[in-house]
Coordinates of C-alpha atoms in Angstrom, one line a residue:
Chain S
X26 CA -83.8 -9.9 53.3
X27 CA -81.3 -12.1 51.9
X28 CA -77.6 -12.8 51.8
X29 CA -77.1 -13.2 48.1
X30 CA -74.4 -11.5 46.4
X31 CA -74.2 -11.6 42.7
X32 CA -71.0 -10.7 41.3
X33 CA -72.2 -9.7 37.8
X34 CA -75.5 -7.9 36.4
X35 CA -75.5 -11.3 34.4
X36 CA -75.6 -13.0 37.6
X37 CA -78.7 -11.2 39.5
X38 CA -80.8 -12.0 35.5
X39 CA -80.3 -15.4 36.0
X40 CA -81.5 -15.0 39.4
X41 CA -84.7 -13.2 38.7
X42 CA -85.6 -15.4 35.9
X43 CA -84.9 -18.0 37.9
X44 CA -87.4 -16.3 41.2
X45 CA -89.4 -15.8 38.5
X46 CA -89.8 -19.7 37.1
X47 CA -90.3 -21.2 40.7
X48 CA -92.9 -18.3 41.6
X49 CA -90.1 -18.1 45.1
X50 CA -91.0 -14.2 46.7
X51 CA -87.8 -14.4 48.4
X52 CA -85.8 -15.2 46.1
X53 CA -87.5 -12.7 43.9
X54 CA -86.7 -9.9 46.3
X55 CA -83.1 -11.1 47.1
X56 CA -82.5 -9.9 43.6
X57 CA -83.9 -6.2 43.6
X58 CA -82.2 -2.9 45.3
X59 CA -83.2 -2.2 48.1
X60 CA -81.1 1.8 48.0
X61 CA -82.7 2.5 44.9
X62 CA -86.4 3.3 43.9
X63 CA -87.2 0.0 42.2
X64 CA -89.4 0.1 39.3
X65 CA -91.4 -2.6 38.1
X66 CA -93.7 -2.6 34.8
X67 CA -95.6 -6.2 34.1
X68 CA -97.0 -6.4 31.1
X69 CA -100.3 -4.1 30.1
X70 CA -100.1 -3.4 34.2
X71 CA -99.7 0.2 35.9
X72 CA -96.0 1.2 36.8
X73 CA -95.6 -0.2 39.9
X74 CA -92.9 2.4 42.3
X75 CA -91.1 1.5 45.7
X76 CA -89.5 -1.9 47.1
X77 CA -92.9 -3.1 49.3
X78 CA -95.0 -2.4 46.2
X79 CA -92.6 -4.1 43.9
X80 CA -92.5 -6.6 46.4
X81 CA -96.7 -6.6 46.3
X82 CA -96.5 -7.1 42.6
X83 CA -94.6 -10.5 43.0
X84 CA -96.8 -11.5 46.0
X85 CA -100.4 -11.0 44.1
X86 CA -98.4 -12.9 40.9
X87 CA -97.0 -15.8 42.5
X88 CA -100.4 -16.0 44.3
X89 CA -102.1 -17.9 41.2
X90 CA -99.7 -21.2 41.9
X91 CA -99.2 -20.8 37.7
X92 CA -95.5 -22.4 37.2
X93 CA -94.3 -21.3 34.3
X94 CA -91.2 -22.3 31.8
X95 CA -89.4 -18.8 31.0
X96 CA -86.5 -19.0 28.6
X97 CA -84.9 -15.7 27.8
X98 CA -83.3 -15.0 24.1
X99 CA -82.4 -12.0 21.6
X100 CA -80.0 -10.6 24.6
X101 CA -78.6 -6.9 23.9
X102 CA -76.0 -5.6 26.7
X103 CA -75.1 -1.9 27.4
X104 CA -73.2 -2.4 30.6
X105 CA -71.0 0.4 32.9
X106 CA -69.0 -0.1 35.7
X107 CA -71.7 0.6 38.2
X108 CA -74.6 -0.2 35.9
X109 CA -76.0 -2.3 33.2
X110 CA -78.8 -2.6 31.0
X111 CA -80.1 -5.8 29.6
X112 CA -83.0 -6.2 27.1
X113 CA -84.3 -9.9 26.3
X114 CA -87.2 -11.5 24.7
X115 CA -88.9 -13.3 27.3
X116 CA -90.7 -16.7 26.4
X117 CA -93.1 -17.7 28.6
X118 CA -95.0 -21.1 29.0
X119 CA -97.9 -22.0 31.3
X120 CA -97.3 -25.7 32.2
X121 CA -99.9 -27.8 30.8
X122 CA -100.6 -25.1 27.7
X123 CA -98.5 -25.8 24.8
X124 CA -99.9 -22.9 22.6
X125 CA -97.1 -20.6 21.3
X126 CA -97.0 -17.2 22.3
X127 CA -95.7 -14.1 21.4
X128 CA -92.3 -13.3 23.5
X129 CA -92.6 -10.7 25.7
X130 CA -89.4 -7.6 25.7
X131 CA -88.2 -7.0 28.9
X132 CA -85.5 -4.5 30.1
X133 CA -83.7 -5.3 32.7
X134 CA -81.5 -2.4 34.5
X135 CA -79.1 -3.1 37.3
X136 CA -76.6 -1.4 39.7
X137 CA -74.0 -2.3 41.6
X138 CA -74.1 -1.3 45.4
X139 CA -72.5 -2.3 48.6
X140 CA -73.8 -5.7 48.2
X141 CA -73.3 -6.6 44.6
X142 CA -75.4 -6.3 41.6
X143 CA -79.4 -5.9 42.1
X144 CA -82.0 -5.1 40.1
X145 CA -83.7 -1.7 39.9
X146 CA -85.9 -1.6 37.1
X147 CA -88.2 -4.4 35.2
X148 CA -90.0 -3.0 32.5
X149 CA -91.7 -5.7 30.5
X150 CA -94.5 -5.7 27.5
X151 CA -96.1 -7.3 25.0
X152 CA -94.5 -7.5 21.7
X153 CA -97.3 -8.2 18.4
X154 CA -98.6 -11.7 17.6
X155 CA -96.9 -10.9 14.1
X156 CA -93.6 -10.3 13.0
X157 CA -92.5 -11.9 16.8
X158 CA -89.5 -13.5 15.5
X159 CA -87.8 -11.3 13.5
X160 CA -87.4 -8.9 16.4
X161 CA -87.0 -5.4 13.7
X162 CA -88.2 -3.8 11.0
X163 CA -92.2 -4.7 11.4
X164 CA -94.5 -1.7 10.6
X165 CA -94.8 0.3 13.2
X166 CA -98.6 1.0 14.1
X167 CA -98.6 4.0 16.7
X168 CA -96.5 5.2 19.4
Chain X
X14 CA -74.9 13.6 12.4
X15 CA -75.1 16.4 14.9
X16 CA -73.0 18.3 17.2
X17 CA -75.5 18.6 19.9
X18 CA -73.8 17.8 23.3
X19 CA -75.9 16.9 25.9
X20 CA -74.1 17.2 29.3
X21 CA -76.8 15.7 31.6
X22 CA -79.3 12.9 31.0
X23 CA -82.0 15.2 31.3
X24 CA -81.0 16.9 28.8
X25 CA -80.7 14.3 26.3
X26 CA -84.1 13.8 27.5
X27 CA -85.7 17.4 27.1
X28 CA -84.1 17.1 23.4
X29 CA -85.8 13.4 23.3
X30 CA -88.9 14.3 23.8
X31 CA -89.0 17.9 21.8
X32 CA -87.8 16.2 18.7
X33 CA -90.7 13.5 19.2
X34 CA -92.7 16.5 19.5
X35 CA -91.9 18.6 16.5
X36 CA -91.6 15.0 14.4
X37 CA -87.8 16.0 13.7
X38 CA -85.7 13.1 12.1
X39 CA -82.8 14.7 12.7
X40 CA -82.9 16.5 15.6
X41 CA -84.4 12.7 17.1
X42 CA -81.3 10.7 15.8
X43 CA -78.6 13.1 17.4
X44 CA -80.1 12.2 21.3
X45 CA -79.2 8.6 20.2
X46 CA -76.0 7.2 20.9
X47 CA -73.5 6.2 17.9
X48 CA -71.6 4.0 19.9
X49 CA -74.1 1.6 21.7
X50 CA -76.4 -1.2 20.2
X51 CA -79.2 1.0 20.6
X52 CA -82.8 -0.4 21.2
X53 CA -86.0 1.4 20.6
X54 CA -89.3 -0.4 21.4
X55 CA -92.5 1.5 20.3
X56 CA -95.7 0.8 22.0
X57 CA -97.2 -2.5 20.9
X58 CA -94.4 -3.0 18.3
X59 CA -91.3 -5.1 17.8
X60 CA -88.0 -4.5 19.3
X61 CA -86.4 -2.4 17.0
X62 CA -81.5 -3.2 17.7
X63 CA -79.4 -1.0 16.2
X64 CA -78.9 2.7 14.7
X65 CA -79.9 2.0 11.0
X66 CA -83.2 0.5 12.4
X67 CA -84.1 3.0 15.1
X68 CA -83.7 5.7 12.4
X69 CA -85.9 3.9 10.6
X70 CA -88.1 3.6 13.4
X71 CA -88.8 6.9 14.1
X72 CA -88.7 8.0 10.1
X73 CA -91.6 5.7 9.5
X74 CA -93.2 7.4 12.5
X75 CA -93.1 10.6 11.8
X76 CA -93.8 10.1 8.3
X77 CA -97.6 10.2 8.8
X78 CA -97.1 14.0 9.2
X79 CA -99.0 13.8 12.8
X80 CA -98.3 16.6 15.3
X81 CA -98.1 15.3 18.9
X82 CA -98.5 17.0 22.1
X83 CA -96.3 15.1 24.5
X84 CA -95.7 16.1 28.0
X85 CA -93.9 13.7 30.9
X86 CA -94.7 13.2 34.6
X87 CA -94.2 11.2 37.3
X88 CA -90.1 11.0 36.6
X89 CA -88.6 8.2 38.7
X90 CA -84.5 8.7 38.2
X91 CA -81.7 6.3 38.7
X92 CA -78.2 7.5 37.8
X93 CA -74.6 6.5 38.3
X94 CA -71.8 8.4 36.8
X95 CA -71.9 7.0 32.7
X96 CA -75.3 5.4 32.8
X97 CA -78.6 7.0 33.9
X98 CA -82.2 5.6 33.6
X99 CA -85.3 8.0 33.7
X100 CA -88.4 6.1 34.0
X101 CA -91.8 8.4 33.3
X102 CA -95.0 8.7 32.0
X103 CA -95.6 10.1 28.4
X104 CA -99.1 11.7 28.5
X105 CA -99.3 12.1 24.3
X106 CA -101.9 13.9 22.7
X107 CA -102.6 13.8 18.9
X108 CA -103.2 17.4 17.4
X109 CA -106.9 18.1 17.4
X110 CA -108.3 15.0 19.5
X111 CA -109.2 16.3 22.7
X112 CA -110.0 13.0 24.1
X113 CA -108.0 11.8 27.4
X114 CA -106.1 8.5 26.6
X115 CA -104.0 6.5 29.1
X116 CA -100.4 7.6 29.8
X117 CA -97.6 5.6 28.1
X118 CA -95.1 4.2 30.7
X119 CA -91.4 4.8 29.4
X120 CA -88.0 3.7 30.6
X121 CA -85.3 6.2 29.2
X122 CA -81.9 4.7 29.3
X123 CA -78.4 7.3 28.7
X124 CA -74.7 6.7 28.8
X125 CA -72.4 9.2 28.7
X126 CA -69.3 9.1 26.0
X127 CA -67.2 11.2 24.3
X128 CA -69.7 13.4 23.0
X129 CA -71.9 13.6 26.0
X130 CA -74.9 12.3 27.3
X131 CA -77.1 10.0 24.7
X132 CA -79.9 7.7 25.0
X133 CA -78.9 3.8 24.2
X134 CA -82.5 2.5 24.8
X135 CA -85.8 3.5 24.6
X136 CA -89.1 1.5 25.8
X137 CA -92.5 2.6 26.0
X138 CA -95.5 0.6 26.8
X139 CA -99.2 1.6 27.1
X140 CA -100.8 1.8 30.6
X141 CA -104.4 0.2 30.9
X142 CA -107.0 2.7 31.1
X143 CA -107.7 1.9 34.6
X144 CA -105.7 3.4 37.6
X145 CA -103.9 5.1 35.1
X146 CA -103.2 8.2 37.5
X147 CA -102.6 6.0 40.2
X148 CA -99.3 4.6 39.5
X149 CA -99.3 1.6 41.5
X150 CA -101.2 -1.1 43.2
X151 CA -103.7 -1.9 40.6
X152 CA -104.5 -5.2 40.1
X153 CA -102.1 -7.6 37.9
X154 CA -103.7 -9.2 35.1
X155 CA -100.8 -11.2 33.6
X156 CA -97.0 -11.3 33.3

């Protein structure tokens, strides 16, 4: 599918978010595993299981022609040698809306295979309107 | 804190979700990981870094005294050799509501150190109501 090779999990993040800006499929998939079961959670959307669904997922969301501005901040790292977790606040701006919105949290999981690091799970969700900066410590409301 | 050992993710994760269960602080704190910058995100609420504040967390949960019935299906499992991910739905019923509510999609993340296997992140989302059983290929509303 692609001849990418990212050397670090760091590496394949930028790459998705990236994919991700440009609304590019390819490049999108270039970045997942394809030897693991890929997981993919958008936000408030069903679990979504399986490369050609995660693949799907992209496909129907780049199909709007909505380019968006996505900055990532708030970045906390657990990495191994074989796998890494990343969890970011995602900030993400229509073009031509300059409302502010609420951050979404995203974690990003990644392994390292025969071709590098790729991604195997996305699990992204809205955070509250309030409390969006301070990123702790905000009532909880229900589990 | 505890001198529970967990020697397989799933493990970590039985104890995980039978702490939740029983609304047991302590019992909840010793699946967590004392040597990662843990991160717990609740459903709908902020990002929650940190020991300190994931205790917290789950001590203002369980606070309100409510008894949970909390089973988990649909397991999708990645796993090297330190770090696991378990990614599954939590089907969570409040003592005495017998009404059916959507499944909460959770991605379970475990690293194993000197005292065995422990979670180091925690995120759980809710599901929309629709296709909930489904799993995958419902529409996407939004990123």
């Amino acid at each position: 599918m692609s001849t990418a090779v990212f050397t670090t999990p760091q590496e394949a993040e930028d790459a998705f978010y990236e994919a991700f800006s440009r609304a590019d499929l390819e490049a999108m998939m270039a970045v997942w595993s394809e030897d693991e079961e890929v997981i993919c959670i958008h936000p408030g959307a069903p679990r979504v299981v399986g490369l050609a669904a995660v693949r799907d997922s992209w496909r129907q969301l780049f199909a709007g022609g909505t380019r968006l501005q996505i900055t990532v901040s708030n970045e906390v790292i657990s990495a191994g040698t074989l796998m890494a977790i990343h969890c970011v606040l995602e900030h993400i701006q229509v073009e031509g809306d300059n409302e502010l919105h609420a951050p979404i949290v995203a974690t990003n999981v990644f392994m390292r295979g025969a071709l590098g690091w790729r991604m195997v799970a996305h699990h992204a969700s809205p955070t509250p309107e309030i409390d969006v900066m301070g990123d702790s410590g905000g009532p909880l409301i229900v589990h």
